[in-house]
Each structure stands twice: as C-alpha cells, then as structure tokens.
mmCIF file of C-alpha atoms and ligand atoms in Angstrom:
data_model
loop_
_atom_site.group_PDB
_atom_site.id
_atom_site.type_symbol
_atom_site.label_atom_id
_atom_site.label_comp_id
_atom_site.label_asym_id
_atom_site.label_seq_id
_atom_site.Cartn_x
_atom_site.Cartn_y
_atom_site.Cartn_z
ATOM 1 C CA MET A 1 233.143 137.437 77.347
ATOM 2 C CA LEU A 2 233.755 135.156 74.375
ATOM 3 C CA ALA A 3 236.057 137.706 72.788
ATOM 4 C CA VAL A 4 238.235 137.498 75.892
ATOM 5 C CA GLY A 5 238.388 133.712 75.568
ATOM 6 C CA VAL A 6 239.319 133.918 71.915
ATOM 7 C CA LEU A 7 241.962 136.542 72.572
ATOM 8 C CA ALA A 8 243.384 134.494 75.406
ATOM 9 C CA ILE A 9 243.782 131.492 73.145
ATOM 10 C CA GLY A 10 245.369 133.699 70.482
ATOM 11 C CA SER A 11 247.842 135.371 72.807
ATOM 12 C CA THR A 12 248.933 132.145 74.500
ATOM 13 C CA PHE A 13 249.647 130.718 71.078
ATOM 14 C CA ALA A 14 251.524 133.837 69.979
ATOM 15 C CA SER A 15 253.638 134.009 73.133
ATOM 16 C CA SER A 16 254.547 130.344 72.843
ATOM 17 C CA LEU A 17 256.045 131.178 69.462
ATOM 18 C CA LEU A 18 258.026 134.229 70.524
ATOM 19 C CA THR A 19 259.108 135.088 74.039
ATOM 20 C CA LYS A 20 260.651 138.568 74.294
ATOM 21 C CA ASP A 21 263.338 137.561 76.802
ATOM 22 C CA SER A 22 264.570 134.377 75.166
ATOM 23 C CA PRO A 23 267.709 134.571 73.010
ATOM 24 C CA LYS A 24 266.797 134.256 69.339
ATOM 25 C CA SER A 25 269.227 131.377 68.734
ATOM 26 C CA ALA A 26 268.003 129.214 71.634
ATOM 27 C CA ILE A 27 265.782 126.318 70.686
ATOM 28 C CA GLU A 28 263.242 125.942 73.434
ATOM 29 C CA PRO A 29 261.677 122.537 74.040
ATOM 30 C CA ILE A 30 258.017 122.518 73.000
ATOM 31 C CA LYS A 31 255.903 122.377 76.140
ATOM 32 C CA LYS A 32 253.072 119.874 76.051
ATOM 33 C CA VAL A 33 249.833 121.657 76.877
ATOM 34 C CA GLU A 34 247.627 119.583 79.143
ATOM 35 C CA PRO A 35 243.919 119.432 78.218
ATOM 36 C CA GLN A 36 241.551 121.417 80.441
ATOM 37 C CA PHE A 37 239.969 118.154 81.643
ATOM 38 C CA ALA A 38 242.263 115.236 82.449
ATOM 39 C CA ASP A 39 241.164 111.733 81.377
ATOM 40 C CA GLY A 40 238.146 110.530 83.332
ATOM 41 C CA LYS A 41 237.077 113.975 84.606
ATOM 42 C CA ILE A 42 234.333 114.341 81.991
ATOM 43 C CA SER A 43 233.054 112.103 79.218
ATOM 44 C CA VAL A 44 232.558 113.522 75.760
ATOM 45 C CA VAL A 45 230.802 111.750 72.917
ATOM 46 C CA PHE A 46 231.186 113.430 69.544
ATOM 47 C CA VAL A 47 228.003 113.168 67.453
ATOM 48 C CA LEU A 48 228.603 113.398 63.720
ATOM 49 C CA GLY A 49 226.626 112.750 60.551
ATOM 50 C CA GLY A 50 225.431 114.665 57.531
ATOM 51 C CA PRO A 51 223.176 117.706 57.801
ATOM 52 C CA GLY A 52 219.648 116.542 58.596
ATOM 53 C CA ALA A 53 220.703 113.029 59.608
ATOM 54 C CA GLY A 54 218.839 113.456 62.904
ATOM 55 C CA LYS A 55 221.674 114.259 65.317
ATOM 56 C CA GLY A 56 219.762 116.922 67.238
ATOM 57 C CA THR A 57 216.633 114.755 67.448
ATOM 58 C CA GLN A 58 218.518 111.813 68.967
ATOM 59 C CA CYS A 59 220.574 114.011 71.284
ATOM 60 C CA ALA A 60 217.360 115.505 72.693
ATOM 61 C CA LYS A 61 216.179 112.005 73.602
ATOM 62 C CA LEU A 62 219.494 111.162 75.240
ATOM 63 C CA VAL A 63 219.334 114.331 77.323
ATOM 64 C CA LYS A 64 215.872 113.384 78.601
ATOM 65 C CA GLU A 65 216.574 109.737 79.282
ATOM 66 C CA GLN A 66 220.290 109.471 79.994
ATOM 67 C CA GLY A 67 221.208 112.757 81.651
ATOM 68 C CA PHE A 68 223.622 114.010 79.026
ATOM 69 C CA VAL A 69 224.249 117.683 78.405
ATOM 70 C CA HIS A 70 223.795 118.374 74.703
ATOM 71 C CA LEU A 71 226.037 120.978 73.119
ATOM 72 C CA SER A 72 225.378 121.579 69.436
ATOM 73 C CA ALA A 73 228.157 123.493 67.686
ATOM 74 C CA GLY A 74 225.570 124.881 65.238
ATOM 75 C CA ASP A 75 223.308 126.086 68.078
ATOM 76 C CA LEU A 76 226.227 127.713 69.889
ATOM 77 C CA LEU A 77 227.253 129.466 66.676
ATOM 78 C CA ARG A 78 223.712 130.700 65.973
ATOM 79 C CA ALA A 79 223.468 132.032 69.537
ATOM 80 C CA GLU A 80 226.794 133.829 69.155
ATOM 81 C CA GLN A 81 225.676 135.198 65.786
ATOM 82 C CA ASN A 82 222.600 136.702 67.453
ATOM 83 C CA ARG A 83 224.428 137.980 70.530
ATOM 84 C CA GLN A 84 224.426 141.782 70.639
ATOM 85 C CA GLY A 85 227.927 143.116 70.143
ATOM 86 C CA SER A 86 229.446 139.878 68.899
ATOM 87 C CA THR A 87 232.536 140.475 66.772
ATOM 88 C CA PHE A 88 231.838 137.277 64.889
ATOM 89 C CA GLY A 89 228.184 137.694 63.964
ATOM 90 C CA GLU A 90 228.717 138.497 60.297
ATOM 91 C CA LEU A 91 231.384 135.880 59.792
ATOM 92 C CA ILE A 92 229.194 133.187 61.347
ATOM 93 C CA ALA A 93 226.144 134.232 59.312
ATOM 94 C CA LYS A 94 228.129 134.024 56.075
ATOM 95 C CA CYS A 95 229.621 130.615 56.886
ATOM 96 C CA ILE A 96 226.235 129.178 57.861
ATOM 97 C CA LYS A 97 224.518 130.356 54.678
ATOM 98 C CA GLU A 98 227.392 129.080 52.542
ATOM 99 C CA GLY A 99 227.609 125.810 54.464
ATOM 100 C CA THR A 100 231.284 126.354 55.224
ATOM 101 C CA ILE A 101 233.226 125.710 58.406
ATOM 102 C CA VAL A 102 233.368 128.561 60.908
ATOM 103 C CA PRO A 103 237.048 129.004 61.919
ATOM 104 C CA GLN A 104 238.014 126.825 64.865
ATOM 105 C CA GLU A 105 239.178 129.814 66.931
ATOM 106 C CA VAL A 106 235.499 130.770 67.264
ATOM 107 C CA THR A 107 233.886 127.327 67.411
ATOM 108 C CA LEU A 108 236.364 125.831 69.845
ATOM 109 C CA ALA A 109 236.234 128.845 72.183
ATOM 110 C CA LEU A 110 232.420 128.671 72.274
ATOM 111 C CA LEU A 111 232.454 124.958 73.024
ATOM 112 C CA LYS A 112 235.125 125.246 75.678
ATOM 113 C CA GLN A 113 233.211 128.033 77.386
ATOM 114 C CA ALA A 114 229.983 126.003 77.336
ATOM 115 C CA ILE A 115 231.641 122.839 78.675
ATOM 116 C CA VAL A 116 233.410 124.703 81.469
ATOM 117 C CA GLU A 117 230.190 126.512 82.448
ATOM 118 C CA GLU A 118 228.150 123.305 82.471
ATOM 119 C CA ASN A 119 230.859 121.447 84.367
ATOM 120 C CA LEU A 120 230.885 124.156 87.053
ATOM 121 C CA LYS A 121 227.183 123.391 87.471
ATOM 122 C CA GLY A 122 228.054 119.704 87.917
ATOM 123 C CA ALA A 123 227.681 118.239 84.414
ATOM 124 C CA THR A 124 230.159 115.529 83.423
ATOM 125 C CA LYS A 125 228.495 113.759 80.433
ATOM 126 C CA PHE A 126 228.500 115.701 77.183
ATOM 127 C CA LEU A 127 227.145 115.073 73.705
ATOM 128 C CA VAL A 128 229.115 117.349 71.429
ATOM 129 C CA ASP A 129 226.968 117.501 68.321
ATOM 130 C CA GLY A 130 228.171 118.653 64.896
ATOM 131 C CA PHE A 131 231.750 118.781 66.056
ATOM 132 C CA PRO A 132 234.548 118.200 65.061
ATOM 133 C CA ARG A 133 233.726 118.985 61.464
ATOM 134 C CA LYS A 134 237.312 119.538 60.390
ATOM 135 C CA MET A 135 240.607 117.871 61.318
ATOM 136 C CA ASP A 136 242.050 120.932 63.050
ATOM 137 C CA GLN A 137 239.055 120.990 65.402
ATOM 138 C CA ALA A 138 239.444 117.297 66.237
ATOM 139 C CA LEU A 139 243.111 117.681 67.125
ATOM 140 C CA SER A 140 242.718 120.967 69.020
ATOM 141 C CA PHE A 141 239.744 119.779 71.056
ATOM 142 C CA GLU A 142 241.537 116.662 72.247
ATOM 143 C CA GLU A 143 244.761 118.565 72.960
ATOM 144 C CA GLN A 144 243.176 121.529 74.711
ATOM 145 C CA ILE A 145 239.853 120.411 76.193
ATOM 146 C CA ALA A 146 239.420 116.656 76.672
ATOM 147 C CA LYS A 147 239.854 113.349 74.901
ATOM 148 C CA SER A 148 236.551 112.109 73.505
ATOM 149 C CA SER A 149 235.207 108.715 74.551
ATOM 150 C CA PHE A 150 234.187 107.906 70.980
ATOM 151 C CA THR A 151 232.251 109.257 67.997
ATOM 152 C CA LEU A 152 228.649 108.348 67.351
ATOM 153 C CA PHE A 153 228.248 108.552 63.595
ATOM 154 C CA PHE A 154 224.822 108.790 61.977
ATOM 155 C CA GLU A 155 224.735 107.147 58.558
ATOM 156 C CA CYS A 156 222.002 108.442 56.301
ATOM 157 C CA PRO A 157 221.448 108.468 52.525
ATOM 158 C CA GLU A 158 221.751 111.952 51.062
ATOM 159 C CA GLN A 159 218.254 111.827 49.579
ATOM 160 C CA VAL A 160 216.732 111.182 53.019
ATOM 161 C CA MET A 161 218.702 114.053 54.545
ATOM 162 C CA LEU A 162 217.646 116.330 51.688
ATOM 163 C CA GLU A 163 213.960 115.562 52.193
ATOM 164 C CA ARG A 164 214.233 116.065 55.961
ATOM 165 C CA LEU A 165 216.019 119.385 55.604
ATOM 166 C CA LEU A 166 213.558 120.731 53.029
ATOM 167 C CA GLU A 167 210.712 119.728 55.324
ATOM 168 C CA ARG A 168 212.448 121.325 58.324
ATOM 169 C CA GLY A 169 213.042 124.437 56.217
ATOM 170 C CA LYS A 170 209.299 125.062 56.008
ATOM 171 C CA THR A 171 209.297 126.110 59.667
ATOM 172 C CA SER A 172 212.885 126.346 60.934
ATOM 173 C CA GLY A 173 213.534 129.898 59.767
ATOM 174 C CA ARG A 174 217.130 128.830 59.133
ATOM 175 C CA THR A 175 219.061 130.591 56.378
ATOM 176 C CA ASP A 176 220.640 127.288 55.334
ATOM 177 C CA ASP A 177 217.612 124.965 55.048
ATOM 178 C CA ASN A 178 217.179 125.716 51.335
ATOM 179 C CA ILE A 179 218.317 123.757 48.319
ATOM 180 C CA GLU A 180 221.307 125.981 47.423
ATOM 181 C CA SER A 181 222.752 125.954 50.943
ATOM 182 C CA ILE A 182 221.945 122.270 51.453
ATOM 183 C CA LYS A 183 223.986 121.272 48.392
ATOM 184 C CA LYS A 184 226.953 123.258 49.721
ATOM 185 C CA ARG A 185 226.556 121.717 53.184
ATOM 186 C CA PHE A 186 226.599 118.217 51.672
ATOM 187 C CA ARG A 187 229.820 119.057 49.813
ATOM 188 C CA THR A 188 231.488 120.381 52.991
ATOM 189 C CA PHE A 189 230.351 117.284 54.860
ATOM 190 C CA ILE A 190 231.926 114.911 52.334
ATOM 191 C CA GLU A 191 235.094 116.869 51.640
ATOM 192 C CA THR A 192 235.917 118.261 55.082
ATOM 193 C CA SER A 193 234.027 116.351 57.774
ATOM 194 C CA MET A 194 234.224 112.759 56.516
ATOM 195 C CA PRO A 195 238.052 112.741 56.861
ATOM 196 C CA VAL A 196 237.524 113.369 60.590
ATOM 197 C CA VAL A 197 235.273 110.308 60.848
ATOM 198 C CA GLU A 198 237.855 108.270 58.922
ATOM 199 C CA TYR A 199 240.615 109.490 61.233
ATOM 200 C CA PHE A 200 238.724 108.329 64.333
ATOM 201 C CA GLU A 201 237.689 105.129 62.590
ATOM 202 C CA GLN A 202 241.337 104.223 62.021
ATOM 203 C CA GLN A 203 241.686 104.399 65.809
ATOM 204 C CA ASN A 204 238.593 102.229 66.323
ATOM 205 C CA ARG A 205 236.806 105.139 67.984
ATOM 206 C CA VAL A 206 233.636 105.296 65.871
ATOM 207 C CA VAL A 207 230.263 103.599 66.346
ATOM 208 C CA LYS A 208 227.958 103.869 63.344
ATOM 209 C CA VAL A 209 224.190 104.015 63.547
ATOM 210 C CA ARG A 210 221.782 103.792 60.623
ATOM 211 C CA CYS A 211 219.324 106.608 60.854
ATOM 212 C CA ASP A 212 217.009 106.300 57.848
ATOM 213 C CA LEU A 213 214.490 104.642 60.175
ATOM 214 C CA ALA A 214 211.745 105.905 62.459
ATOM 215 C CA VAL A 215 212.999 108.102 65.318
ATOM 216 C CA ASP A 216 212.397 105.463 68.017
ATOM 217 C CA ASP A 217 214.087 102.727 65.983
ATOM 218 C CA VAL A 218 217.135 104.925 65.519
ATOM 219 C CA TYR A 219 217.073 105.621 69.244
ATOM 220 C CA SER A 220 217.169 101.892 70.085
ATOM 221 C CA LYS A 221 220.273 101.606 67.929
ATOM 222 C CA VAL A 222 221.795 104.657 69.584
ATOM 223 C CA LYS A 223 221.326 103.093 73.009
ATOM 224 C CA GLU A 224 222.919 99.850 71.794
ATOM 225 C CA ALA A 225 225.818 101.880 70.405
ATOM 226 C CA LEU A 226 226.366 103.651 73.715
ATOM 227 C CA SER A 227 226.220 100.468 75.742
ATOM 228 C CA SER A 228 228.683 98.806 73.338
ATOM 229 C CA ARG A 229 231.115 101.467 74.605
ATOM 230 C CA GLY A 230 230.199 101.117 78.245
ATOM 231 C CA ILE A 231 227.898 104.145 78.495
HETATM 232 P P1 ADP B 1 220.536 117.276 62.363
HETATM 233 O O1 ADP B 1 220.676 117.730 63.812
HETATM 234 O O2 ADP B 1 221.364 116.060 62.068
HETATM 235 O O3 ADP B 1 220.747 118.354 61.372
HETATM 236 P P2 ADP B 1 217.696 117.058 63.018
HETATM 237 O O4 ADP B 1 217.662 116.235 64.269
HETATM 238 O O5 ADP B 1 217.430 118.503 63.139
HETATM 239 O O6 ADP B 1 219.047 116.780 62.190
HETATM 240 O O7 ADP B 1 216.653 116.395 62.019
HETATM 241 C C1 ADP B 1 216.400 116.992 60.751
HETATM 242 C C2 ADP B 1 214.907 116.939 60.488
HETATM 243 O O8 ADP B 1 214.517 115.583 60.293
HETATM 244 C C3 ADP B 1 214.059 117.478 61.622
HETATM 245 O O9 ADP B 1 212.977 118.176 61.082
HETATM 246 C C4 ADP B 1 213.613 116.222 62.373
HETATM 247 O O10 ADP B 1 212.351 116.387 62.989
HETATM 248 C C5 ADP B 1 213.545 115.189 61.268
HETATM 249 N N1 ADP B 1 213.960 113.846 61.715
HETATM 250 C C6 ADP B 1 214.967 113.544 62.547
HETATM 251 N N2 ADP B 1 215.081 112.206 62.693
HETATM 252 C C7 ADP B 1 214.124 111.657 61.915
HETATM 253 C C8 ADP B 1 213.725 110.299 61.639
HETATM 254 N N3 ADP B 1 214.365 109.265 62.173
HETATM 255 N N4 ADP B 1 212.709 110.117 60.778
HETATM 256 C C9 ADP B 1 212.087 111.169 60.211
HETATM 257 N N5 ADP B 1 212.392 112.466 60.434
HETATM 258 C C10 ADP B 1 213.400 112.710 61.277
HETATM 259 P P1 AMP B 2 224.225 122.553 62.018
HETATM 260 O O1 AMP B 2 223.364 123.337 62.976
HETATM 261 O O2 AMP B 2 224.993 121.459 62.698
HETATM 262 O O3 AMP B 2 223.454 122.064 60.827
HETATM 263 O O4 AMP B 2 225.323 123.558 61.479
HETATM 264 C C1 AMP B 2 224.963 124.698 60.727
HETATM 265 C C2 AMP B 2 226.199 125.425 60.245
HETATM 266 O O5 AMP B 2 226.939 125.925 61.357
HETATM 267 C C3 AMP B 2 227.212 124.603 59.458
HETATM 268 O O6 AMP B 2 226.858 124.455 58.097
HETATM 269 C C4 AMP B 2 228.479 125.459 59.626
HETATM 270 O O7 AMP B 2 228.467 126.609 58.814
HETATM 271 C C5 AMP B 2 228.348 125.893 61.071
HETATM 272 N N1 AMP B 2 228.937 124.894 61.967
HETATM 273 C C6 AMP B 2 228.285 123.953 62.705
HETATM 274 N N2 AMP B 2 229.162 123.191 63.370
HETATM 275 C C7 AMP B 2 230.386 123.647 63.060
HETATM 276 C C8 AMP B 2 231.701 123.268 63.415
HETATM 277 N N3 AMP B 2 231.952 122.239 64.220
HETATM 278 N N4 AMP B 2 232.728 123.981 62.901
HETATM 279 C C9 AMP B 2 232.501 125.013 62.094
HETATM 280 N N5 AMP B 2 231.304 125.405 61.685
HETATM 281 C C10 AMP B 2 230.242 124.735 62.156
#
C-alpha cells in the first residue's frame, strides 16, 4: 500500500517535468500544487528536539489529556521497517543505525498516509514528532500536506540526552540507543535538523520548552507553550 503511495508521488513529479504531448519548446507555467488539507482543516504541531529530549514522553501526555493524535516519524519508520514485504526495510534499518535521515520520499509518504487515515476516522489535531528533520521535508510537508501551526522545540543539554538514551537503551531494544549511534544522531541533529528549527524561528513559528526538568514540570511548560499559540 505504501509502495503505491510512494510511486504515485514519484510519477506525479515525473509527469510534471515531462508531458509526452507538449511541444518541447513550450514553456508551461508551473502549476501550484494545493496541500492535501487546506488551512484550518487540520492542525499540525511539529515536535522537534534532540534525540532523547523527551518528545515521545510529552506527546503521550498530550494525547491522554488534550486529545491529540501523536504521529512519530521514527515509530512510523520502525513499523515500515518491520512490515513484511516492505521495499524500504533495509534502507530504513541502515539509516536508523547510522543516525542518518531516511529519504523524504519514504518518510513523507508514511506520514501523509497516517494523517489521511486518522483524519478519515475524525482526527483533526496532530502532533508530528521527529519531523521535519531536514529542510526538504519541511518544505514538502507544507506544500503537499498542510501548513503547520507552529513547532514545539524541546531544548535539552546533550549530556542529559545522552544519559537518557543510554538508560533507555537498557530496555528499548533499539539498534540506535548505543553510544556509537547516539553520537551520529547528535551530529545529524545539529547539522541537518537545527537549520529547520532556525528556518521556522525566522518566521516566528517556534515555541521553545526547556526539558531538562522532571516530566511533569516539562509538561506544565508544554501546556503554557500550546496556550501561548491558542491551543
Ligand atoms: P525522544 O522521543 O525525544 O527521543 P523519549 O520521550 O523517548 O525521547 O525520552 C527518552 C528517555 O528519557 C526515555 O527513557 C524517557 O522515559 C526519559 N525521559 C523523558 N523525559 C524525561 C524527563 N523529563 N526526565 C527524565 N527522564 C525523561
Ligand atoms: P527517533 O525515533 O525520532 O529517535 O528516530 C530514529 C531514527 O529514525 C532517526 O535517527 C532517523 O534515522 C529516522 N528518522 C526519524 N525521523 C525521521 C525523519 N523525519 N526523517 C528521516 N528520518 C527520520
């Protein structure tokens, strides 16, 4: 099912570049693609922060208390990796272990599919966690799916994240909760994901929350952050 979605995105893109019938010399106006969800149809909060900052922990609380649907890009990728017959299993496994960014064609298709499915069931409030982690994802999501309301950014010292991840690694069974992978994930976060936060910050679309505090104290700050943006 996902493969169909990915192919569909690929072929639409390809056919927009070259239409068989059009004369080669004609310059066609670029058509603006409307996002799947027009403004106001759904609300999307991007949740970003370093690995182990506590994004998943806080999102779980928001789901319980505020009725959000939580979509973690990492969880969607792990599920796709484990799905029998997935074309992308090996690629995803390699990226996760190396702490690199899974190509947006896969990540974006998974997210779009999950949002559409949840919306068909009636969901309209989404926490999109661990996404966008690269500029291309940020631009494509807002062009093709929906404009985000804002980005909730979890600020956490690297040492705190390291300790949390090593602790989580004792039981998580994750291939990337080990010191080698963690170092690579930190590098990807700084080099590739922080520019996304800076891009949204320039547009005044980021609310920062300190998260080297107890879970409930972070949660109070998260709620303040949401209400500062009318949520
Ligand atoms: P992320 O989704 O950002 O990778 P998680 O929510 O999985 O982070 O949290 C990483 C680890 O740290 C988990 O084991 C979690 O239980 C723990 N944790 C999360 N928030 C806190 C906190 N405020 N204080 C202490 N430990 C925390
Ligand atoms: P996480 O579960 O958020 O810690 O993510 C684990 C790993 O999944 C990351 O290190 C990446 O390899 C991959 N991943 C998670 N989110 C994304 C994303 N938005 N884009 C590409 N790869 C991602």
